[in-house]
Each structure stands twice: as C-alpha cells, then as structure tokens.
CSV table of C-alpha atoms in Angstrom, one decimal:
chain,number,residue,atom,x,y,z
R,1,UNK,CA,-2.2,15.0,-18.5
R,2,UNK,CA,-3.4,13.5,-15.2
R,3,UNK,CA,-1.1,13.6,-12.0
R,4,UNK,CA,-0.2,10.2,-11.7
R,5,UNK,CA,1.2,9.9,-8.1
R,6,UNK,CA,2.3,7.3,-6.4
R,7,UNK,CA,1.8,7.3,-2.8
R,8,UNK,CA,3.4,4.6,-0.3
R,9,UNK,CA,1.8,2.4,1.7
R,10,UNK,CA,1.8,3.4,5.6
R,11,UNK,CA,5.4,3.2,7.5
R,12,UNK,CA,6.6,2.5,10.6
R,13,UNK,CA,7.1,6.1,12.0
R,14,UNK,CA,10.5,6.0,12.1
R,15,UNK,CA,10.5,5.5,8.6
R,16,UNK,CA,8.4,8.2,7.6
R,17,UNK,CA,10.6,10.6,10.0
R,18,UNK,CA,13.9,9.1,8.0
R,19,UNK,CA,11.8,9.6,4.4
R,20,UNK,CA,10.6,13.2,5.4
R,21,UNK,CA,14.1,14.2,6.5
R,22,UNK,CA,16.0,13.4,3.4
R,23,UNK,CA,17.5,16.2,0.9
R,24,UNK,CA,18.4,14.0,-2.8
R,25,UNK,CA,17.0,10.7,-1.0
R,26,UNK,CA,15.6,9.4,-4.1
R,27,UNK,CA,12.1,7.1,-3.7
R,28,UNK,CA,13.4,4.0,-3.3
R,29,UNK,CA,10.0,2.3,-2.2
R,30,UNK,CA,8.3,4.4,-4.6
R,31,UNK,CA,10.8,4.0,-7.5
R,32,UNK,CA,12.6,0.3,-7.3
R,33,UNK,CA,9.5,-1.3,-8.9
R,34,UNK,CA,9.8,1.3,-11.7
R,35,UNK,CA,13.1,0.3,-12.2
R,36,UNK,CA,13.7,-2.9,-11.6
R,37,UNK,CA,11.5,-3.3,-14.6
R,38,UNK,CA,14.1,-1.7,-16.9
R,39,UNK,CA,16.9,-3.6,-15.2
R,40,UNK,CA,18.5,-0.6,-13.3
R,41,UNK,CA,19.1,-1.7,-9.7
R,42,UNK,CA,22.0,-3.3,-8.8
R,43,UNK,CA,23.1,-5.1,-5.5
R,44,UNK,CA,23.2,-1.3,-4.0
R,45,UNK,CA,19.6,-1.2,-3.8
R,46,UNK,CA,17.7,-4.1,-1.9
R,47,UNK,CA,14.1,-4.2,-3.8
R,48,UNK,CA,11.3,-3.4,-2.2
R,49,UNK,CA,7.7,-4.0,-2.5
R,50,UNK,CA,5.7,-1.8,-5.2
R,51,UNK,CA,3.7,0.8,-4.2
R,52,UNK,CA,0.2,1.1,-5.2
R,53,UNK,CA,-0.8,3.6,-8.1
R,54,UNK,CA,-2.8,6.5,-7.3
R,55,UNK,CA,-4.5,9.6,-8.7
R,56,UNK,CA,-4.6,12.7,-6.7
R,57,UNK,CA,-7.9,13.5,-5.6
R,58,UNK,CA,-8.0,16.4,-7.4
R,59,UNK,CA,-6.4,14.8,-10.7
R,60,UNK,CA,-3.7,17.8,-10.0
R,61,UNK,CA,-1.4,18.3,-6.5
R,62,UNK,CA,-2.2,22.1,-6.7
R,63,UNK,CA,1.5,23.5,-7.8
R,64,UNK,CA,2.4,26.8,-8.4
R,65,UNK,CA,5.2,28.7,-10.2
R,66,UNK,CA,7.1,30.2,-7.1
R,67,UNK,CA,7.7,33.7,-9.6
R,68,UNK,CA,3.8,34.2,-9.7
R,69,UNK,CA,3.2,34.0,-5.9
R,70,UNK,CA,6.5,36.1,-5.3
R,71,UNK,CA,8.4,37.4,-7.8
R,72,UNK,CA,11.1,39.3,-5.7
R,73,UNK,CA,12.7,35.4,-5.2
R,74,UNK,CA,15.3,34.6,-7.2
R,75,UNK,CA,15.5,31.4,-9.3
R,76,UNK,CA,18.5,29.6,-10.6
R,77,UNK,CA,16.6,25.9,-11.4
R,78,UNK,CA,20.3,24.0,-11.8
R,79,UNK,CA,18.4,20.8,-12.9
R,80,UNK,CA,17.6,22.3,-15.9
R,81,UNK,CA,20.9,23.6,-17.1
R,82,UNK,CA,24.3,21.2,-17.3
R,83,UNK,CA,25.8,22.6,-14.1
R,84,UNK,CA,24.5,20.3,-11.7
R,85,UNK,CA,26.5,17.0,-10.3
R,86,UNK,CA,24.7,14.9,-13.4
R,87,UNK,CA,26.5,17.5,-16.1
R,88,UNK,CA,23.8,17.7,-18.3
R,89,UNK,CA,20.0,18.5,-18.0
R,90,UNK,CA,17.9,16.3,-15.7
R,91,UNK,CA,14.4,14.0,-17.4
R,92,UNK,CA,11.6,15.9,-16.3
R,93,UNK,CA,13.0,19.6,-16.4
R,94,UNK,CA,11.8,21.0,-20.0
R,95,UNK,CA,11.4,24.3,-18.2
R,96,UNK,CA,14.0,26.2,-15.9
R,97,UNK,CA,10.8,26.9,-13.1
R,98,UNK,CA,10.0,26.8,-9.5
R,99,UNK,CA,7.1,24.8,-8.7
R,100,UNK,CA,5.8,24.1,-5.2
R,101,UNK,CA,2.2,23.6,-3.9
R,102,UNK,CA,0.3,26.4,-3.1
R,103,UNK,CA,1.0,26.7,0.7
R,104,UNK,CA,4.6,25.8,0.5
R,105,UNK,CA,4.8,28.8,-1.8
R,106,UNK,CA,2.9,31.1,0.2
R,107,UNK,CA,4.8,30.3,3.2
R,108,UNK,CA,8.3,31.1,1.4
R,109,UNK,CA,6.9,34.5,0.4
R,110,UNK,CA,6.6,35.2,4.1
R,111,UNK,CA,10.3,34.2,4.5
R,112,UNK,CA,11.2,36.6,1.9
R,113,UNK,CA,10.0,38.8,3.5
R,114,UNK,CA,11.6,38.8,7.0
R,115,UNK,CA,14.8,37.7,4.7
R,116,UNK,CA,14.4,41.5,3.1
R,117,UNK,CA,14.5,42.8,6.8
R,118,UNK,CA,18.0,42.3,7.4
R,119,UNK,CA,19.1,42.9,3.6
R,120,UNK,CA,19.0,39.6,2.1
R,121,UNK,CA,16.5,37.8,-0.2
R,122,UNK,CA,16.1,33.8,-1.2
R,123,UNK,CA,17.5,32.5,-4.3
R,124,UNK,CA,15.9,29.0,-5.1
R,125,UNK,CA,18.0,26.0,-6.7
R,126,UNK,CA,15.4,23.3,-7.1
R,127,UNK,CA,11.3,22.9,-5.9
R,128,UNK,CA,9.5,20.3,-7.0
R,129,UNK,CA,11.4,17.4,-8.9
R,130,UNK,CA,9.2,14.4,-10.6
R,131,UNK,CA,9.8,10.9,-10.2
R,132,UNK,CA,11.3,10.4,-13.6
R,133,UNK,CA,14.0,13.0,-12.6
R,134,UNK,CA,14.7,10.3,-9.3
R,135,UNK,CA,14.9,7.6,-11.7
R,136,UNK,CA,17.4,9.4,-14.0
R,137,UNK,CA,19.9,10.3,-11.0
R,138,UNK,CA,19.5,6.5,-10.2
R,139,UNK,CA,20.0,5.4,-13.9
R,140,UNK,CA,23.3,7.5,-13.6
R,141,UNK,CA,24.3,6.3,-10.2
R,142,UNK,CA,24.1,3.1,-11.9
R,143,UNK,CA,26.7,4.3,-15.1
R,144,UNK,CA,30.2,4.8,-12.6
R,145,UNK,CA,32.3,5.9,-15.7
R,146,UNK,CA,30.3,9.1,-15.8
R,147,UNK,CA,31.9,11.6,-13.6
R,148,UNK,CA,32.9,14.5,-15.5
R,149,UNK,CA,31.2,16.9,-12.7
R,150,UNK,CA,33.0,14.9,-9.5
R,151,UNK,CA,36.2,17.5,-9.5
R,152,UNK,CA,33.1,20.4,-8.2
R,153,UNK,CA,30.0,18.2,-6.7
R,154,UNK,CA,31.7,15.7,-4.9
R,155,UNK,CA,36.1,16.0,-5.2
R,156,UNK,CA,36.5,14.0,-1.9
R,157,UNK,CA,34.1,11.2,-2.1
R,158,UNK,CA,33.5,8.2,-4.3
R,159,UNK,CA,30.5,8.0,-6.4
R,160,UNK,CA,29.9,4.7,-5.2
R,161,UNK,CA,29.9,5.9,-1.7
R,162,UNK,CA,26.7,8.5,-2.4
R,163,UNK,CA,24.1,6.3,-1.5
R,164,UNK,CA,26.2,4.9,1.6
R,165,UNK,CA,27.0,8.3,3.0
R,166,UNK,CA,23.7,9.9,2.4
R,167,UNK,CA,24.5,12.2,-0.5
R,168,UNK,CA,21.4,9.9,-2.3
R,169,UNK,CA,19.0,7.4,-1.0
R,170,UNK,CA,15.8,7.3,-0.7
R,171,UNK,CA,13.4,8.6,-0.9
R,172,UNK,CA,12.9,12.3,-2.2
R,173,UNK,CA,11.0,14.9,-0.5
R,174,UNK,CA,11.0,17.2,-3.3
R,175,UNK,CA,8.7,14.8,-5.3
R,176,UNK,CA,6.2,15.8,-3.0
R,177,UNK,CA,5.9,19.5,-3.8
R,178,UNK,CA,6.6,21.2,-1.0
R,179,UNK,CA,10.7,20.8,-0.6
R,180,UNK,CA,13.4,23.7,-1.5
R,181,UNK,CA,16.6,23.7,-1.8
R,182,UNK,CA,17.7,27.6,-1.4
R,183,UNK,CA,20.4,30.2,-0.2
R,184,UNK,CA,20.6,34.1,0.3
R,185,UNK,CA,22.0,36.8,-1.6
R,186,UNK,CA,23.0,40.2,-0.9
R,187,UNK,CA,20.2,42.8,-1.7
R,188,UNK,CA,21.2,43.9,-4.3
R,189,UNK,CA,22.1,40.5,-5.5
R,190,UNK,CA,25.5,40.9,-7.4
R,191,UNK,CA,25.8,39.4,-10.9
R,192,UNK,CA,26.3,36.3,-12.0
R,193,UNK,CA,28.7,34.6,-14.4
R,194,UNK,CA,26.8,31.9,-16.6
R,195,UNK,CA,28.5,28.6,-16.4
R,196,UNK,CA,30.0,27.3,-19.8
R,197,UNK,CA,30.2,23.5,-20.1
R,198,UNK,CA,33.4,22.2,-20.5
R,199,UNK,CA,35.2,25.2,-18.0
R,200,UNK,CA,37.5,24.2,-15.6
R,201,UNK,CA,35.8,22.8,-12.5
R,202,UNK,CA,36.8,23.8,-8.8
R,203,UNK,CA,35.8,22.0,-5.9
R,204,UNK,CA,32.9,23.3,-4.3
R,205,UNK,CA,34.8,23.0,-1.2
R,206,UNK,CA,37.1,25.5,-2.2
R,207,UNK,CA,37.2,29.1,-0.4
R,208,UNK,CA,34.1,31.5,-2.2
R,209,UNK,CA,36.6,33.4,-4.2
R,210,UNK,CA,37.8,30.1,-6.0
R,211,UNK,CA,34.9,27.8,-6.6
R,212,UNK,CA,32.0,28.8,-9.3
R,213,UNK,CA,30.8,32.3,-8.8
R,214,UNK,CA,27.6,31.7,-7.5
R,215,UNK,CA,25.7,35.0,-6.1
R,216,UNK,CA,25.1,33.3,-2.9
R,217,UNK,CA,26.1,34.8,0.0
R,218,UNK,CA,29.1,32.4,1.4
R,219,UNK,CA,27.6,29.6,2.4
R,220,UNK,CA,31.0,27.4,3.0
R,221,UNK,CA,30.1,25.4,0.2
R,222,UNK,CA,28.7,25.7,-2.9
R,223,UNK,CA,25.1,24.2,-3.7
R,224,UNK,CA,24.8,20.5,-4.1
R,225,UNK,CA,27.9,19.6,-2.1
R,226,UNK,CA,28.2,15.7,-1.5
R,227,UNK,CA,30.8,16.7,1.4
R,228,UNK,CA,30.9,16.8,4.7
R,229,UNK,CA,31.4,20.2,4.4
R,230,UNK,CA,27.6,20.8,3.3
R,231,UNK,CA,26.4,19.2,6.8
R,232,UNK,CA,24.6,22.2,8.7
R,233,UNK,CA,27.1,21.9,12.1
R,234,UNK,CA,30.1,21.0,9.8
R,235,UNK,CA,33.4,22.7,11.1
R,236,UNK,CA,36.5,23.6,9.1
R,237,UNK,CA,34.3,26.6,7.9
R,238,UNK,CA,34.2,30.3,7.8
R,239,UNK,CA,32.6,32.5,11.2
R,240,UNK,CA,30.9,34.3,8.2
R,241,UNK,CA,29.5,31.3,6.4
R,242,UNK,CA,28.6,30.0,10.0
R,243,UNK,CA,26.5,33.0,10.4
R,244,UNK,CA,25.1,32.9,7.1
R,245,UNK,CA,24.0,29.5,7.6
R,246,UNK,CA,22.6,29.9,10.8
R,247,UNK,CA,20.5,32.9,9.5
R,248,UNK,CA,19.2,30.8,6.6
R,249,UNK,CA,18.1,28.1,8.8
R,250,UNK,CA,16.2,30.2,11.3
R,251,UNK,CA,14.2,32.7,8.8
R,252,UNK,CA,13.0,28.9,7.2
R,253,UNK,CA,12.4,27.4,10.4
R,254,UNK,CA,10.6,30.5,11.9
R,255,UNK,CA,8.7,30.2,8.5
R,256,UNK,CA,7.4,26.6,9.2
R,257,UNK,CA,10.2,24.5,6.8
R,258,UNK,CA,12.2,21.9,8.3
R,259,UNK,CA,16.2,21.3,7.6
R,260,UNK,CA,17.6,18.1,7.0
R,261,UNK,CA,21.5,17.8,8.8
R,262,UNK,CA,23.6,16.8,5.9
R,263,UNK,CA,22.6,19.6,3.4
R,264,UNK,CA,22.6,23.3,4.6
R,265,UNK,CA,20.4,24.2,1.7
R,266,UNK,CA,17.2,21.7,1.9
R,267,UNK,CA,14.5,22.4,3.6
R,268,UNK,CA,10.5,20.5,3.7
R,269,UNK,CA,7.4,22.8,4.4
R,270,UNK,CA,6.8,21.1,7.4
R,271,UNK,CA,2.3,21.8,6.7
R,272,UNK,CA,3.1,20.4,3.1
R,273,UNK,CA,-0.4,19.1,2.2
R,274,UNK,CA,1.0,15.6,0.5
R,275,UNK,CA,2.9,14.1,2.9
R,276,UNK,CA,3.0,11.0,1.7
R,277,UNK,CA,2.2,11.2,-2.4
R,278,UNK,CA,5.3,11.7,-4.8
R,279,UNK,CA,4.1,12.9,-8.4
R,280,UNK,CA,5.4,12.8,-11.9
R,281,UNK,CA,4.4,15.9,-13.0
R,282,UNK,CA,7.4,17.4,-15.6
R,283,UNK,CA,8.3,20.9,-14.2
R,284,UNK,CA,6.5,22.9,-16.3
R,285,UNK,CA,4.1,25.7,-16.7
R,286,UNK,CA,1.0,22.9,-17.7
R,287,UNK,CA,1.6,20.9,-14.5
R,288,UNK,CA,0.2,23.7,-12.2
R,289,UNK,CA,-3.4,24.5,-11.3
C-alpha cells in the first residue's frame, strides 16, 4: 500500500507555529475537504481550501515500531482499546503499536535512558495516528449524544466546547510521525488493572488513588484530560505531580521534543523529518520500513 500523504500548502508562520504546537488538533486544512465530501462539518468548522495530494518521496515516511528501537519503553496504545474519550476503538488502530519515524524513535531511546537514571522509565499512550483516525474523532465530535466516556475524559466541560477550548482543533501533529503522548512510571513499573468497558467511570481529575489505576507515576491528571487541569502550569495540583511533571518535560525537552501548554503529556520531536506532510498509514506492523 502506498503512503498517501497529504501535505499542506505553505502557511503564514504563525500558523505553522499554532499547527506544530497542537496535542489532538485534528487537520482541519488537511481533513475539511475529506469530509466535507461525506457531509460531516458543521457550522463548527469554517471550510478551508483542499490541500494537494502527495506521495512521499520515498512511497513510505520511514516509521518504526518504538518496541524494536527500545524495548525497555512501555506501551499502553489507548486508541486501540475502548478506554479512550471515544469509548470504543479508534479507525485506523488494527494493531495496539507505537509507530514513529526513525529519528523521533531514536531520540526517545536516548530519553529512556536519562529517564532510567533517576528511577523512572517512559510509558507511551499514542505515536503516530493516520488521518482516518482525525476524521473519526471529528465524525464523533459531530454525533453530541455520544458521551458515555465524558464522566472520566472531560467531567467539567461540554463536548461542544472541545474544539473552542483547545481540547480538539486542528490540525494533528501526530499524523506526522514524530508526536508522543507519554508519562513515567516507577522502575519497577507496578501492575496494572485492565479496564473493563462498562466499569464505573471517575473523573480523571480526581485524586490518583480514585481515578483509573493507571501505572503512571502521579501526573495530576489522568491521560487525555480535556481539563484545565491537564495544562502544564495548571494549579490546584499536587507538589508531587508538579515535580513529576516538570521532570517529564525536561528529560523530553533535553531530548530535543517540544511540549504543547494545554496537555502535560504531548510532546513533537522538534528535528521530525516531515514537518509539514500528514499520512494515512493504519498503525500497523506493514506501514513501517
């Protein structure tokens, strides 16, 4: 299968700061003309002009599965599984990996290893994520009756108010290759307890020993929080997870990634070799290489 990508044309460079920056800001000028086709946007979304269709170079963006490059990370790919704010598996994730382009993924072996200096190690959420997973979070941004994951993703704010507060917009770094969304565990990392659709939910605002048993080290929030709680300078938060935060941001930033200010888990290799191309790739073993 080629590596359809679809690359934008040139921005303003304000705009490209504002597109680089964002954690779930879904392609907007990439994906409006793909879905205003299947009548999907809304008054929400102002349409924008359709970018050009382009083939990588290569025919492939060069991804990697992050276990092969470094296997000591751990990997909890949420998108694939039903706990995530969607409550079911995300288009485009047949396989629960980690993939990144090659020097994204060599540069977050480096941080593991300073992370395994002080005692801690990475534990990845999400990597790359293909267009057709941006267009199914917008196909259910567009369904408002479905919300039976807003009592743990986002308790305090409307779903109609994601795109306005920043929780979703446009467009996604991750559909580049080179953007993780990650935390720290202990070493060694404690157990886990699977999540069971259908449990009771807690908000992921809710003190560590309440809210989903992640292993994560305590973060403040849980992952994926559409809260102000979730913003990296947020107060109302523990002197621990204030540490812990801090620490995560400065073994990625001292590993070349950059931080976006509203989600204290997203970070965008700032070298990342596509900078302006957004594939469709599924996440998959075939899609590497």
């Amino acid at each position: 299968m080629t590596a359809v990508a679809r690359r934008t044309r040139p921005m303003p460079r304000s705009s490209r700061q504002v597109a680089r920056r964002g954690g779930r800001r879904i392609g907007v000028r990439v994906a409006v003309g793909m879905l205003a086709g299947a009548g999907l946007l809304g008054g929400c979304v102002r349409e924008q002009p359709q970018p050009s269709l382009q083939a990588s170079p290569s025919g492939r963006p060069g991804f990697v599965v992050l276990s092969d490059v470094d296997p000591r990370i751990q990997t909890e790919i949420r998108y694939a599984t039903a706990h995530n704010f969607v409550g079911r598996a995300v288009v485009g994730y047949p396989e629960p990996l980690c993939l990144l382009t090659g020097p994204a993924a060599a540069a977050l072996r480096r941080v593991q290893d300073a992370a395994l200096t002080v005692g801690r190690s990475l534990k990845v959420y999400d990597c790359y994520r293909p267009q057709r997973a941006v267009q199914d979070f917008l196909t259910w941004f567009r369904r408002p009756h479905e919300q039976q994951m807003k009592a743990e993703f986002y308790p305090r704010v409307a779903k109609a108010d994601l795109f306005d507060q920043g929780y979703l917009g446009a467009p996604s770094a991750h559909s580049r290759g080179s953007t993780v969304d990650l935390t720290l565990v202990d070493v060694p990392a404690p157990g886990q307890p699977g999540y069971v659709p259908g449990q009771p939910l807690v908000a992921c605002t809710a003190p560590r020993d309440r809210r989903f048993a992640d292993n994560s080290v305590d973060m403040g929030t849980g992952f994926d929080c559409f809260d102000p709680l979730a913003h990296v300078g947020a107060r109302g938060i523990s002197a621990t997870a204030t540490e812990n935060r801090a620490l995560l941001r400065q073994l990625m930033t001292d590993g070349g990634f950059v931080g976006y200010d509203r989600e204290w888990w997203h970070f965008r290799y700032r070298d990342e070799p596509w900078p302006e191309t957004y594939f469709d790739l599924p996440v998959a073993r075939p899609s590497t290489g």
